[in-house]
mmCIF file of C-alpha atoms in Angstrom:
data_model
loop_
_atom_site.group_PDB
_atom_site.id
_atom_site.type_symbol
_atom_site.label_atom_id
_atom_site.label_comp_id
_atom_site.label_asym_id
_atom_site.label_seq_id
_atom_site.Cartn_x
_atom_site.Cartn_y
_atom_site.Cartn_z
ATOM 1 C CA UNK X 1 -1.345 4.230 33.489
ATOM 2 C CA UNK X 2 -4.088 1.814 32.203
ATOM 3 C CA UNK X 3 -6.202 1.684 35.330
ATOM 4 C CA UNK X 4 -8.395 4.257 33.778
ATOM 5 C CA UNK X 5 -9.802 1.651 31.269
ATOM 6 C CA UNK X 6 -12.782 -0.496 32.300
ATOM 7 C CA UNK X 7 -10.992 -3.731 30.959
ATOM 8 C CA UNK X 8 -7.931 -3.115 33.270
ATOM 9 C CA UNK X 9 -7.782 -6.138 35.663
ATOM 10 C CA UNK X 10 -4.486 -5.306 37.657
ATOM 11 C CA UNK X 11 -1.778 -7.733 38.320
ATOM 12 C CA UNK X 12 -3.182 -11.090 37.316
ATOM 13 C CA UNK X 13 -1.560 -14.225 35.779
ATOM 14 C CA UNK X 14 -1.843 -15.496 32.118
ATOM 15 C CA UNK X 15 -4.075 -18.328 33.406
ATOM 16 C CA UNK X 16 -6.455 -16.055 35.186
ATOM 17 C CA UNK X 17 -6.760 -13.886 32.037
ATOM 18 C CA UNK X 18 -7.192 -16.815 29.803
ATOM 19 C CA UNK X 19 -10.082 -18.103 32.055
ATOM 20 C CA UNK X 20 -11.769 -14.626 32.183
ATOM 21 C CA UNK X 21 -11.633 -14.379 28.315
ATOM 22 C CA UNK X 22 -12.766 -17.884 27.431
ATOM 23 C CA UNK X 23 -16.348 -16.975 27.715
ATOM 24 C CA UNK X 24 -16.362 -14.970 24.245
ATOM 25 C CA UNK X 25 -14.465 -14.837 21.198
ATOM 26 C CA UNK X 26 -12.849 -11.240 20.573
ATOM 27 C CA UNK X 27 -13.107 -10.401 24.291
ATOM 28 C CA UNK X 28 -9.945 -8.617 25.811
ATOM 29 C CA UNK X 29 -8.429 -7.229 28.908
ATOM 30 C CA UNK X 30 -5.423 -5.287 30.101
ATOM 31 C CA UNK X 31 -3.400 -6.700 32.903
ATOM 32 C CA UNK X 32 -0.092 -5.804 34.745
ATOM 33 C CA UNK X 33 2.716 -8.179 34.234
ATOM 34 C CA UNK X 34 3.540 -10.264 37.384
ATOM 35 C CA UNK X 35 7.087 -10.944 36.012
ATOM 36 C CA UNK X 36 7.864 -7.277 35.145
ATOM 37 C CA UNK X 37 5.817 -4.974 37.293
ATOM 38 C CA UNK X 38 5.037 -1.546 35.600
ATOM 39 C CA UNK X 39 4.607 -3.259 32.205
ATOM 40 C CA UNK X 40 1.131 -4.084 30.700
ATOM 41 C CA UNK X 41 -0.143 -6.653 28.503
ATOM 42 C CA UNK X 42 -3.164 -6.794 26.220
ATOM 43 C CA UNK X 43 -4.787 -10.190 26.432
ATOM 44 C CA UNK X 44 -7.025 -10.981 23.343
ATOM 45 C CA UNK X 45 -9.353 -13.887 22.651
ATOM 46 C CA UNK X 46 -8.987 -15.047 19.164
ATOM 47 C CA UNK X 47 -9.224 -18.524 17.586
ATOM 48 C CA UNK X 48 -10.118 -20.171 20.810
ATOM 49 C CA UNK X 49 -7.042 -19.115 22.368
ATOM 50 C CA UNK X 50 -5.799 -16.116 24.356
ATOM 51 C CA UNK X 51 -3.110 -14.064 22.730
ATOM 52 C CA UNK X 52 -0.766 -11.758 24.783
ATOM 53 C CA UNK X 53 0.798 -8.633 23.339
ATOM 54 C CA UNK X 54 3.091 -6.162 25.294
ATOM 55 C CA UNK X 55 1.022 -2.914 25.408
ATOM 56 C CA UNK X 56 2.822 0.584 25.192
ATOM 57 C CA UNK X 57 1.641 4.099 25.351
ATOM 58 C CA UNK X 58 3.327 7.265 24.271
ATOM 59 C CA UNK X 59 0.089 9.484 24.191
ATOM 60 C CA UNK X 60 -1.483 6.864 21.938
ATOM 61 C CA UNK X 61 -1.752 3.042 22.438
ATOM 62 C CA UNK X 62 0.227 0.539 20.448
ATOM 63 C CA UNK X 63 1.466 -3.033 20.347
ATOM 64 C CA UNK X 64 3.276 -2.698 16.985
ATOM 65 C CA UNK X 65 3.742 0.104 14.335
ATOM 66 C CA UNK X 66 0.313 1.476 14.492
ATOM 67 C CA UNK X 67 -0.874 3.778 17.020
ATOM 68 C CA UNK X 68 -4.370 4.266 18.380
ATOM 69 C CA UNK X 69 -6.354 6.896 20.222
ATOM 70 C CA UNK X 70 -8.296 4.145 22.275
ATOM 71 C CA UNK X 71 -7.692 0.463 23.317
ATOM 72 C CA UNK X 72 -11.066 -0.293 21.606
ATOM 73 C CA UNK X 73 -9.828 0.908 18.190
ATOM 74 C CA UNK X 74 -6.382 -1.029 18.738
ATOM 75 C CA UNK X 75 -8.446 -4.124 19.492
ATOM 76 C CA UNK X 76 -10.897 -3.705 16.551
ATOM 77 C CA UNK X 77 -8.064 -3.307 14.185
ATOM 78 C CA UNK X 78 -6.078 -6.134 15.588
ATOM 79 C CA UNK X 79 -9.067 -8.569 15.240
ATOM 80 C CA UNK X 80 -9.486 -7.547 11.651
ATOM 81 C CA UNK X 81 -5.788 -8.172 10.838
ATOM 82 C CA UNK X 82 -5.672 -11.466 12.768
ATOM 83 C CA UNK X 83 -8.848 -12.642 10.941
ATOM 84 C CA UNK X 84 -7.383 -11.637 7.558
ATOM 85 C CA UNK X 85 -4.058 -13.083 8.121
ATOM 86 C CA UNK X 86 -5.304 -16.296 9.625
ATOM 87 C CA UNK X 87 -8.091 -17.015 7.138
ATOM 88 C CA UNK X 88 -6.290 -15.726 3.984
ATOM 89 C CA UNK X 89 -2.601 -16.214 4.636
ATOM 90 C CA UNK X 90 -2.121 -18.351 1.570
ATOM 91 C CA UNK X 91 -3.943 -15.760 -0.552
ATOM 92 C CA UNK X 92 -2.049 -12.828 0.984
ATOM 93 C CA UNK X 93 1.346 -14.669 0.116
ATOM 94 C CA UNK X 94 0.367 -14.863 -3.496
ATOM 95 C CA UNK X 95 -1.072 -11.233 -3.849
ATOM 96 C CA UNK X 96 2.076 -9.857 -5.522
ATOM 97 C CA UNK X 97 2.711 -12.758 -7.901
ATOM 98 C CA UNK X 98 0.161 -11.652 -10.673
ATOM 99 C CA UNK X 99 -0.335 -7.857 -9.990
ATOM 100 C CA UNK X 100 -2.584 -5.574 -12.088
ATOM 101 C CA UNK X 101 0.092 -3.092 -12.008
ATOM 102 C CA UNK X 102 2.067 -4.914 -14.688
ATOM 103 C CA UNK X 103 -0.973 -5.216 -16.881
ATOM 104 C CA UNK X 104 -2.708 -1.775 -16.718
ATOM 105 C CA UNK X 105 0.065 0.343 -15.363
ATOM 106 C CA UNK X 106 1.690 3.004 -17.637
ATOM 107 C CA UNK X 107 4.918 0.808 -17.873
ATOM 108 C CA UNK X 108 3.041 -1.560 -19.965
ATOM 109 C CA UNK X 109 1.008 0.912 -22.100
ATOM 110 C CA UNK X 110 3.926 3.156 -22.759
ATOM 111 C CA UNK X 111 6.471 0.445 -23.310
ATOM 112 C CA UNK X 112 8.786 2.624 -21.680
ATOM 113 C CA UNK X 113 12.118 0.827 -20.910
ATOM 114 C CA UNK X 114 13.327 0.563 -17.391
ATOM 115 C CA UNK X 115 16.392 2.530 -16.837
ATOM 116 C CA UNK X 116 19.559 0.759 -15.524
ATOM 117 C CA UNK X 117 21.021 2.000 -12.224
ATOM 118 C CA UNK X 118 24.029 3.760 -13.942
ATOM 119 C CA UNK X 119 23.160 5.356 -17.243
ATOM 120 C CA UNK X 120 25.803 6.985 -19.384
ATOM 121 C CA UNK X 121 27.057 10.124 -17.978
ATOM 122 C CA UNK X 122 24.487 12.946 -18.547
ATOM 123 C CA UNK X 123 22.248 11.069 -21.016
ATOM 124 C CA UNK X 124 20.711 13.480 -23.407
ATOM 125 C CA UNK X 125 17.152 14.449 -22.769
ATOM 126 C CA UNK X 126 15.234 17.256 -24.804
ATOM 127 C CA UNK X 127 14.912 20.751 -23.243
ATOM 128 C CA UNK X 128 11.722 22.095 -21.973
ATOM 129 C CA UNK X 129 8.305 20.601 -20.612
ATOM 130 C CA UNK X 130 6.487 18.104 -22.700
ATOM 131 C CA UNK X 131 3.255 19.443 -24.477
ATOM 132 C CA UNK X 132 0.360 18.935 -22.179
ATOM 133 C CA UNK X 133 -2.519 19.597 -24.494
ATOM 134 C CA UNK X 134 -5.778 18.696 -22.953
ATOM 135 C CA UNK X 135 -4.311 16.068 -20.746
ATOM 136 C CA UNK X 136 -4.277 17.991 -17.619
ATOM 137 C CA UNK X 137 -8.147 18.500 -17.639
ATOM 138 C CA UNK X 138 -8.578 14.846 -18.640
ATOM 139 C CA UNK X 139 -6.523 13.574 -15.735
ATOM 140 C CA UNK X 140 -8.588 15.468 -12.820
ATOM 141 C CA UNK X 141 -10.214 13.131 -10.720
ATOM 142 C CA UNK X 142 -8.651 9.943 -11.937
ATOM 143 C CA UNK X 143 -6.999 7.650 -9.522
ATOM 144 C CA UNK X 144 -3.128 7.675 -9.666
ATOM 145 C CA UNK X 145 -2.930 4.384 -11.450
ATOM 146 C CA UNK X 146 -5.304 5.357 -14.107
ATOM 147 C CA UNK X 147 -3.800 8.720 -14.426
ATOM 148 C CA UNK X 148 -0.558 7.043 -14.994
ATOM 149 C CA UNK X 149 -1.922 4.805 -17.521
ATOM 150 C CA UNK X 150 -3.205 7.687 -19.539
ATOM 151 C CA UNK X 151 0.104 9.333 -19.853
ATOM 152 C CA UNK X 152 1.282 8.752 -23.338
ATOM 153 C CA UNK X 153 4.999 8.128 -24.188
ATOM 154 C CA UNK X 154 6.502 10.772 -26.491
ATOM 155 C CA UNK X 155 9.818 12.199 -27.555
ATOM 156 C CA UNK X 156 9.752 14.940 -25.102
ATOM 157 C CA UNK X 157 9.075 12.815 -21.866
ATOM 158 C CA UNK X 158 11.770 12.995 -19.353
ATOM 159 C CA UNK X 159 13.427 9.299 -19.071
ATOM 160 C CA UNK X 160 14.569 9.798 -15.483
ATOM 161 C CA UNK X 161 14.061 6.908 -13.182
ATOM 162 C CA UNK X 162 12.689 7.754 -9.638
ATOM 163 C CA UNK X 163 11.773 5.598 -6.632
ATOM 164 C CA UNK X 164 8.450 6.148 -4.969
ATOM 165 C CA UNK X 165 8.079 8.093 -1.898
ATOM 166 C CA UNK X 166 5.965 5.797 0.142
ATOM 167 C CA UNK X 167 4.394 7.091 3.496
ATOM 168 C CA UNK X 168 2.096 5.277 5.849
ATOM 169 C CA UNK X 169 -1.434 6.312 5.204
ATOM 170 C CA UNK X 170 -4.763 5.965 6.650
ATOM 171 C CA UNK X 171 -7.523 5.571 3.942
ATOM 172 C CA UNK X 172 -11.159 6.725 4.635
ATOM 173 C CA UNK X 173 -13.618 3.994 3.604
ATOM 174 C CA UNK X 174 -12.892 1.005 1.559
ATOM 175 C CA UNK X 175 -9.892 1.230 -0.531
ATOM 176 C CA UNK X 176 -8.042 -1.049 -2.948
ATOM 177 C CA UNK X 177 -4.465 -1.623 -3.758
ATOM 178 C CA UNK X 178 -3.362 -0.335 -6.904
ATOM 179 C CA UNK X 179 -0.593 -2.914 -7.417
ATOM 180 C CA UNK X 180 -2.501 -6.248 -6.486
ATOM 181 C CA UNK X 181 -6.094 -5.046 -6.803
ATOM 182 C CA UNK X 182 -7.029 -6.310 -3.322
ATOM 183 C CA UNK X 183 -8.750 -4.405 -0.505
ATOM 184 C CA UNK X 184 -6.588 -2.774 2.130
ATOM 185 C CA UNK X 185 -7.758 -3.925 5.633
ATOM 186 C CA UNK X 186 -7.613 -2.447 9.201
ATOM 187 C CA UNK X 187 -9.106 0.731 10.816
ATOM 188 C CA UNK X 188 -6.010 2.973 10.316
ATOM 189 C CA UNK X 189 -2.555 2.804 8.404
ATOM 190 C CA UNK X 190 -4.101 0.193 6.076
ATOM 191 C CA UNK X 191 -1.282 0.660 3.418
ATOM 192 C CA UNK X 192 1.183 3.380 1.991
ATOM 193 C CA UNK X 193 0.734 6.150 -0.265
ATOM 194 C CA UNK X 194 3.372 7.830 -2.528
ATOM 195 C CA UNK X 195 3.643 11.392 -1.540
ATOM 196 C CA UNK X 196 4.838 12.340 -4.905
ATOM 197 C CA UNK X 197 2.561 10.580 -7.353
ATOM 198 C CA UNK X 198 -0.289 9.394 -5.138
ATOM 199 C CA UNK X 199 0.060 5.501 -5.756
ATOM 200 C CA UNK X 200 -1.799 3.683 -3.079
ATOM 201 C CA UNK X 201 -0.565 0.107 -2.267
ATOM 202 C CA UNK X 202 -0.280 -2.322 0.574
ATOM 203 C CA UNK X 203 2.986 -2.071 2.614
ATOM 204 C CA UNK X 204 4.036 -5.526 1.419
ATOM 205 C CA UNK X 205 3.228 -4.754 -2.277
ATOM 206 C CA UNK X 206 5.372 -1.416 -2.059
ATOM 207 C CA UNK X 207 8.374 -3.657 -2.025
ATOM 208 C CA UNK X 208 7.578 -5.058 -5.315
ATOM 209 C CA UNK X 209 6.596 -1.756 -7.282
ATOM 210 C CA UNK X 210 9.215 -0.674 -9.777
ATOM 211 C CA UNK X 211 11.149 2.675 -9.505
ATOM 212 C CA UNK X 212 8.846 4.315 -11.971
ATOM 213 C CA UNK X 213 7.279 7.102 -9.888
ATOM 214 C CA UNK X 214 5.653 9.872 -12.156
ATOM 215 C CA UNK X 215 5.209 12.764 -9.738
ATOM 216 C CA UNK X 216 1.818 14.638 -9.831
ATOM 217 C CA UNK X 217 2.033 18.514 -9.602
ATOM 218 C CA UNK X 218 -0.873 18.301 -7.154
ATOM 219 C CA UNK X 219 1.331 16.398 -4.681
ATOM 220 C CA UNK X 220 4.583 18.514 -5.477
ATOM 221 C CA UNK X 221 3.811 21.696 -3.678
ATOM 222 C CA UNK X 222 6.944 23.541 -3.748
ATOM 223 C CA UNK X 223 10.203 24.096 -5.876
ATOM 224 C CA UNK X 224 12.850 24.776 -3.238
ATOM 225 C CA UNK X 225 13.684 21.953 -0.820
ATOM 226 C CA UNK X 226 11.991 19.470 -3.234
ATOM 227 C CA UNK X 227 13.893 16.519 -4.340
ATOM 228 C CA UNK X 228 15.652 17.225 -7.612
ATOM 229 C CA UNK X 229 14.459 14.230 -9.562
ATOM 230 C CA UNK X 230 10.901 14.614 -8.315
ATOM 231 C CA UNK X 231 10.786 18.200 -9.405
ATOM 232 C CA UNK X 232 12.149 17.724 -12.966
ATOM 233 C CA UNK X 233 9.658 14.669 -13.409
ATOM 234 C CA UNK X 234 6.780 16.612 -12.077
ATOM 235 C CA UNK X 235 7.282 19.405 -14.455
ATOM 236 C CA UNK X 236 8.557 17.015 -17.358
ATOM 237 C CA UNK X 237 11.640 19.100 -17.750
ATOM 238 C CA UNK X 238 15.212 18.341 -18.343
ATOM 239 C CA UNK X 239 16.531 20.285 -15.411
ATOM 240 C CA UNK X 240 15.045 22.185 -12.357
ATOM 241 C CA UNK X 241 13.332 25.372 -13.727
ATOM 242 C CA UNK X 242 15.246 27.369 -11.041
ATOM 243 C CA UNK X 243 18.676 26.299 -12.547
ATOM 244 C CA UNK X 244 17.673 27.241 -16.089
ATOM 245 C CA UNK X 245 15.944 30.285 -15.513
ATOM 246 C CA UNK X 246 18.644 31.701 -13.094
ATOM 247 C CA UNK X 247 21.538 30.939 -15.194
ATOM 248 C CA UNK X 248 19.760 32.194 -18.292
ATOM 249 C CA UNK X 249 18.921 35.474 -16.587
ATOM 250 C CA UNK X 250 22.633 35.819 -15.140
ATOM 251 C CA UNK X 251 23.907 35.138 -18.660
ATOM 252 C CA UNK X 252 21.578 37.488 -20.511
ATOM 253 C CA UNK X 253 22.825 40.412 -18.415
ATOM 254 C CA UNK X 254 26.353 39.298 -19.244
ATOM 255 C CA UNK X 255 28.779 37.547 -16.824
ATOM 256 C CA UNK X 256 31.143 40.527 -16.289
ATOM 257 C CA UNK X 257 29.963 41.545 -12.783
ATOM 258 C CA UNK X 258 32.940 41.620 -10.258
ATOM 259 C CA UNK X 259 32.792 39.054 -7.582
ATOM 260 C CA UNK X 260 29.897 37.098 -9.224
ATOM 261 C CA UNK X 261 28.838 34.334 -6.944
ATOM 262 C CA UNK X 262 31.128 35.510 -4.308
ATOM 263 C CA UNK X 263 29.301 38.698 -3.338
ATOM 264 C CA UNK X 264 25.960 37.997 -1.599
ATOM 265 C CA UNK X 265 22.690 39.642 -2.328
ATOM 266 C CA UNK X 266 20.195 41.014 0.060
ATOM 267 C CA UNK X 267 18.875 38.075 1.912
ATOM 268 C CA UNK X 268 15.269 39.179 2.122
ATOM 269 C CA UNK X 269 15.282 39.609 -1.607
ATOM 270 C CA UNK X 270 16.774 36.201 -2.248
ATOM 271 C CA UNK X 271 14.010 34.826 -0.069
ATOM 272 C CA UNK X 272 11.491 36.750 -2.167
ATOM 273 C CA UNK X 273 12.857 34.919 -5.279
ATOM 274 C CA UNK X 274 12.613 31.563 -3.537
ATOM 275 C CA UNK X 275 8.941 32.315 -2.525
ATOM 276 C CA UNK X 276 8.220 33.472 -6.166
ATOM 277 C CA UNK X 277 9.406 30.097 -7.557
ATOM 278 C CA UNK X 278 7.451 28.203 -4.903
ATOM 279 C CA UNK X 279 4.313 30.096 -5.743
ATOM 280 C CA UNK X 280 4.552 30.729 -9.516
ATOM 281 C CA UNK X 281 6.988 28.015 -10.767
ATOM 282 C CA UNK X 282 8.174 28.868 -14.140
ATOM 283 C CA UNK X 283 6.031 31.882 -14.302
ATOM 284 C CA UNK X 284 8.041 33.618 -11.547
ATOM 285 C CA UNK X 285 9.506 36.967 -12.737
ATOM 286 C CA UNK X 286 13.128 37.191 -11.804
ATOM 287 C CA UNK X 287 13.909 39.865 -14.698
ATOM 288 C CA UNK X 288 16.063 43.046 -14.241
ATOM 289 C CA UNK X 289 12.750 45.081 -13.796
ATOM 290 C CA UNK X 290 12.148 43.234 -10.516
ATOM 291 C CA UNK X 291 15.572 42.332 -9.196
ATOM 292 C CA UNK X 292 18.174 44.856 -10.446
ATOM 293 C CA UNK X 293 21.113 43.441 -8.536
ATOM 294 C CA UNK X 294 22.441 40.367 -10.265
ATOM 295 C CA UNK X 295 23.639 39.066 -6.864
ATOM 296 C CA UNK X 296 20.096 38.345 -5.955
ATOM 297 C CA UNK X 297 19.717 35.872 -8.726
ATOM 298 C CA UNK X 298 23.118 34.289 -8.072
ATOM 299 C CA UNK X 299 22.236 33.904 -4.314
ATOM 300 C CA UNK X 300 18.771 32.549 -5.172
ATOM 301 C CA UNK X 301 20.513 29.776 -7.327
ATOM 302 C CA UNK X 302 23.016 29.052 -4.533
ATOM 303 C CA UNK X 303 20.111 28.798 -2.077
ATOM 304 C CA UNK X 304 18.297 26.333 -4.311
ATOM 305 C CA UNK X 305 21.231 23.925 -4.232
ATOM 306 C CA UNK X 306 21.873 24.404 -0.441
ATOM 307 C CA UNK X 307 18.109 23.563 0.261
ATOM 308 C CA UNK X 308 18.100 20.328 -1.821
ATOM 309 C CA UNK X 309 17.318 17.385 0.527
ATOM 310 C CA UNK X 310 19.710 15.222 -1.511
ATOM 311 C CA UNK X 311 22.838 17.417 -2.545
ATOM 312 C CA UNK X 312 23.336 17.688 -6.355
ATOM 313 C CA UNK X 313 26.500 15.555 -5.817
ATOM 314 C CA UNK X 314 24.567 13.046 -3.857
ATOM 315 C CA UNK X 315 25.660 11.394 -0.481
ATOM 316 C CA UNK X 316 26.036 7.908 -2.386
ATOM 317 C CA UNK X 317 28.540 9.538 -4.890
ATOM 318 C CA UNK X 318 30.341 11.817 -2.170
ATOM 319 C CA UNK X 319 32.973 9.202 -1.009
ATOM 320 C CA UNK X 320 33.929 8.526 -4.523
ATOM 321 C CA UNK X 321 34.462 12.134 -5.395
ATOM 322 C CA UNK X 322 36.513 12.676 -2.164
ATOM 323 C CA UNK X 323 38.783 9.837 -3.136
ATOM 324 C CA UNK X 324 39.211 11.165 -6.623
ATOM 325 C CA UNK X 325 40.154 14.681 -5.295
ATOM 326 C CA UNK X 326 43.034 13.081 -3.241
ATOM 327 C CA UNK X 327 44.645 11.462 -6.101
ATOM 328 C CA UNK X 328 47.981 13.390 -7.092
ATOM 329 C CA UNK X 329 48.430 11.977 -10.620
ATOM 330 C CA UNK X 330 46.349 14.310 -12.949
ATOM 331 C CA UNK X 331 45.215 11.739 -15.523
ATOM 332 C CA UNK X 332 44.230 9.308 -12.882
ATOM 333 C CA UNK X 333 42.405 12.025 -10.887
ATOM 334 C CA UNK X 334 40.462 12.995 -14.010
ATOM 335 C CA UNK X 335 39.606 9.420 -14.799
ATOM 336 C CA UNK X 336 38.343 8.918 -11.196
ATOM 337 C CA UNK X 337 36.095 11.986 -11.467
ATOM 338 C CA UNK X 338 34.622 10.651 -14.604
ATOM 339 C CA UNK X 339 33.821 7.363 -13.018
ATOM 340 C CA UNK X 340 32.366 9.196 -9.862
ATOM 341 C CA UNK X 341 30.063 11.170 -12.167
ATOM 342 C CA UNK X 342 28.424 7.732 -13.306
ATOM 343 C CA UNK X 343 27.168 7.208 -9.649
ATOM 344 C CA UNK X 344 24.962 10.390 -9.930
ATOM 345 C CA UNK X 345 21.280 10.013 -10.786
ATOM 346 C CA UNK X 346 20.731 11.216 -14.496
ATOM 347 C CA UNK X 347 18.879 14.265 -13.538
ATOM 348 C CA UNK X 348 21.554 15.414 -11.018
ATOM 349 C CA UNK X 349 24.359 14.622 -13.528
ATOM 350 C CA UNK X 350 22.582 16.615 -16.369
ATOM 351 C CA UNK X 351 21.931 19.615 -13.880
ATOM 352 C CA UNK X 352 25.660 19.522 -12.806
ATOM 353 C CA UNK X 353 26.854 19.438 -16.293
ATOM 354 C CA UNK X 354 24.623 22.486 -17.173
ATOM 355 C CA UNK X 355 25.879 24.249 -14.144
ATOM 356 C CA UNK X 356 29.600 23.610 -14.817
ATOM 357 C CA UNK X 357 29.376 24.776 -18.290
ATOM 358 C CA UNK X 358 27.980 28.006 -17.094
ATOM 359 C CA UNK X 359 30.578 28.290 -14.382
ATOM 360 C CA UNK X 360 33.262 27.780 -16.925
ATOM 361 C CA UNK X 361 31.845 30.622 -18.977
ATOM 362 C CA UNK X 362 32.118 32.823 -15.818
ATOM 363 C CA UNK X 363 35.837 31.892 -15.485
ATOM 364 C CA UNK X 364 36.348 33.087 -19.152
ATOM 365 C CA UNK X 365 35.478 36.538 -18.002
ATOM 366 C CA UNK X 366 37.938 36.425 -15.041
ATOM 367 C CA UNK X 367 39.308 39.803 -16.020
ATOM 368 C CA UNK X 368 36.004 41.322 -15.021
ATOM 369 C CA UNK X 369 34.560 39.031 -12.556
ATOM 370 C CA UNK X 370 37.728 38.169 -10.731
ATOM 371 C CA UNK X 371 36.340 34.658 -10.265
ATOM 372 C CA UNK X 372 38.511 31.732 -11.450
ATOM 373 C CA UNK X 373 37.824 28.020 -11.143
ATOM 374 C CA UNK X 374 39.403 28.014 -7.721
ATOM 375 C CA UNK X 375 37.438 30.787 -6.303
ATOM 376 C CA UNK X 376 34.246 29.214 -7.572
ATOM 377 C CA UNK X 377 35.138 25.964 -6.110
ATOM 378 C CA UNK X 378 35.458 27.628 -2.698
ATOM 379 C CA UNK X 379 31.930 29.007 -3.161
ATOM 380 C CA UNK X 380 30.337 26.008 -4.707
ATOM 381 C CA UNK X 381 32.012 23.082 -3.057
ATOM 382 C CA UNK X 382 29.997 23.097 0.249
ATOM 383 C CA UNK X 383 26.917 24.386 -1.730
ATOM 384 C CA UNK X 384 26.887 21.306 -4.040
ATOM 385 C CA UNK X 385 28.046 18.550 -1.803
ATOM 386 C CA UNK X 386 27.667 17.640 1.886
ATOM 387 C CA UNK X 387 29.340 14.995 3.903
ATOM 388 C CA UNK X 388 27.108 12.168 4.741
ATOM 389 C CA UNK X 389 27.016 11.628 8.581
ATOM 390 C CA UNK X 390 30.501 12.437 9.232
ATOM 391 C CA UNK X 391 31.923 14.006 12.506
ATOM 392 C CA UNK X 392 32.503 17.695 12.519
ATOM 393 C CA UNK X 393 36.261 17.367 12.247
ATOM 394 C CA UNK X 394 36.165 15.086 9.130
ATOM 395 C CA UNK X 395 33.591 17.364 7.558
ATOM 396 C CA UNK X 396 35.854 20.346 8.162
ATOM 397 C CA UNK X 397 38.781 18.532 6.528
ATOM 398 C CA UNK X 398 36.733 17.619 3.587
ATOM 399 C CA UNK X 399 36.110 21.263 2.696
ATOM 400 C CA UNK X 400 39.287 21.573 0.779
ATOM 401 C CA UNK X 401 38.647 18.485 -1.177
ATOM 402 C CA UNK X 402 35.044 19.703 -1.899
ATOM 403 C CA UNK X 403 36.684 22.882 -3.442
ATOM 404 C CA UNK X 404 39.031 20.918 -5.565
ATOM 405 C CA UNK X 405 36.286 18.676 -6.868
ATOM 406 C CA UNK X 406 34.255 21.514 -8.123
ATOM 407 C CA UNK X 407 37.383 23.147 -9.484
ATOM 408 C CA UNK X 408 38.353 20.009 -11.449
ATOM 409 C CA UNK X 409 34.681 19.857 -12.820
ATOM 410 C CA UNK X 410 34.789 23.329 -14.114
ATOM 411 C CA UNK X 411 38.238 23.212 -15.703
ATOM 412 C CA UNK X 412 37.464 19.902 -17.515
ATOM 413 C CA UNK X 413 33.853 20.392 -18.117
ATOM 414 C CA UNK X 414 34.378 19.776 -21.850
ATOM 415 C CA UNK X 415 36.096 16.309 -21.047
ATOM 416 C CA UNK X 416 34.185 14.982 -18.181
ATOM 417 C CA UNK X 417 30.543 15.577 -19.484
#
């Protein structure tokens, strides 16, 4: 496999490799292991000693996490990393002790309090997006950290906590870490970048960054299939626009339609609504002039919840809701549902509260809609909650409890939220 490379020396021993490489610092060769034929080792001269690394190939070459098109690039990146980590080990260990992030980041300028993990159920947050003014133009071209520092705290800002969505990233040209202000070294994958707000940091620094991501709309490209908290923070709104706009449209037409939420709309038109939201956001037109059939709007709302990467009733909260649904004592069951709600992220809880209030109004028109809390529970149970990594039989058995959870939330909406 590696015989195509000029530095391949066949099956030689460590001692022979060491002798060949002793002539020059930074020299390297590839050899086949004598102990394990068919496996290959990259021998690299650094610090007056020969270092041996197991070498792999899956289309690209790698000895660790990073993958390279050529052995030359792998060795170059390795030498840079070895030099930095050897010569600056003590400095690297101290990089996160006094980060610039805490001094010029928006958390300091805004003096915005860090949210606790479990906030009160459905903490009140003002409706609608915060006024933008001329801020949007001013933010163009700024680095993510400077952009964040320019965000002014105001009474309309959504106070939802959100973790950063860091992904390994290759930076072109010299780049500095926005947490510790030190340069990122290496040829590729020098650090990580938040896919939602664009924050650039060292991989080791990412573990120290607080859960204070403020998504930027230029990074959040769609509405459907987008993490719920990411979407509401990107648009600085209380709930996802899809939920608000669909429910407002449904209620503006009156919730007397027979089989509301049970009857499916034409799937192609539901997909059109989805594309309209992804393309136009809150400017999407879902009025009766465009979509006369109310079932298209209800279908688009259900599709939004089904497409969430993390369900409205999250995987973390799912077991607690299942346990609550199995309790036979009505008062204890209600109390446990209330405790389970506290496990939901604030944006999820607020959205669930708004949806349940709407569904309760639907049940109040049961004479026309023929939809009671039990029927809506059947429709929305699997839509709002999904079993986390359960086998097929367990997931199937959970369906009846999912229905009961939603039914309980609808009937007791005024008590639980």
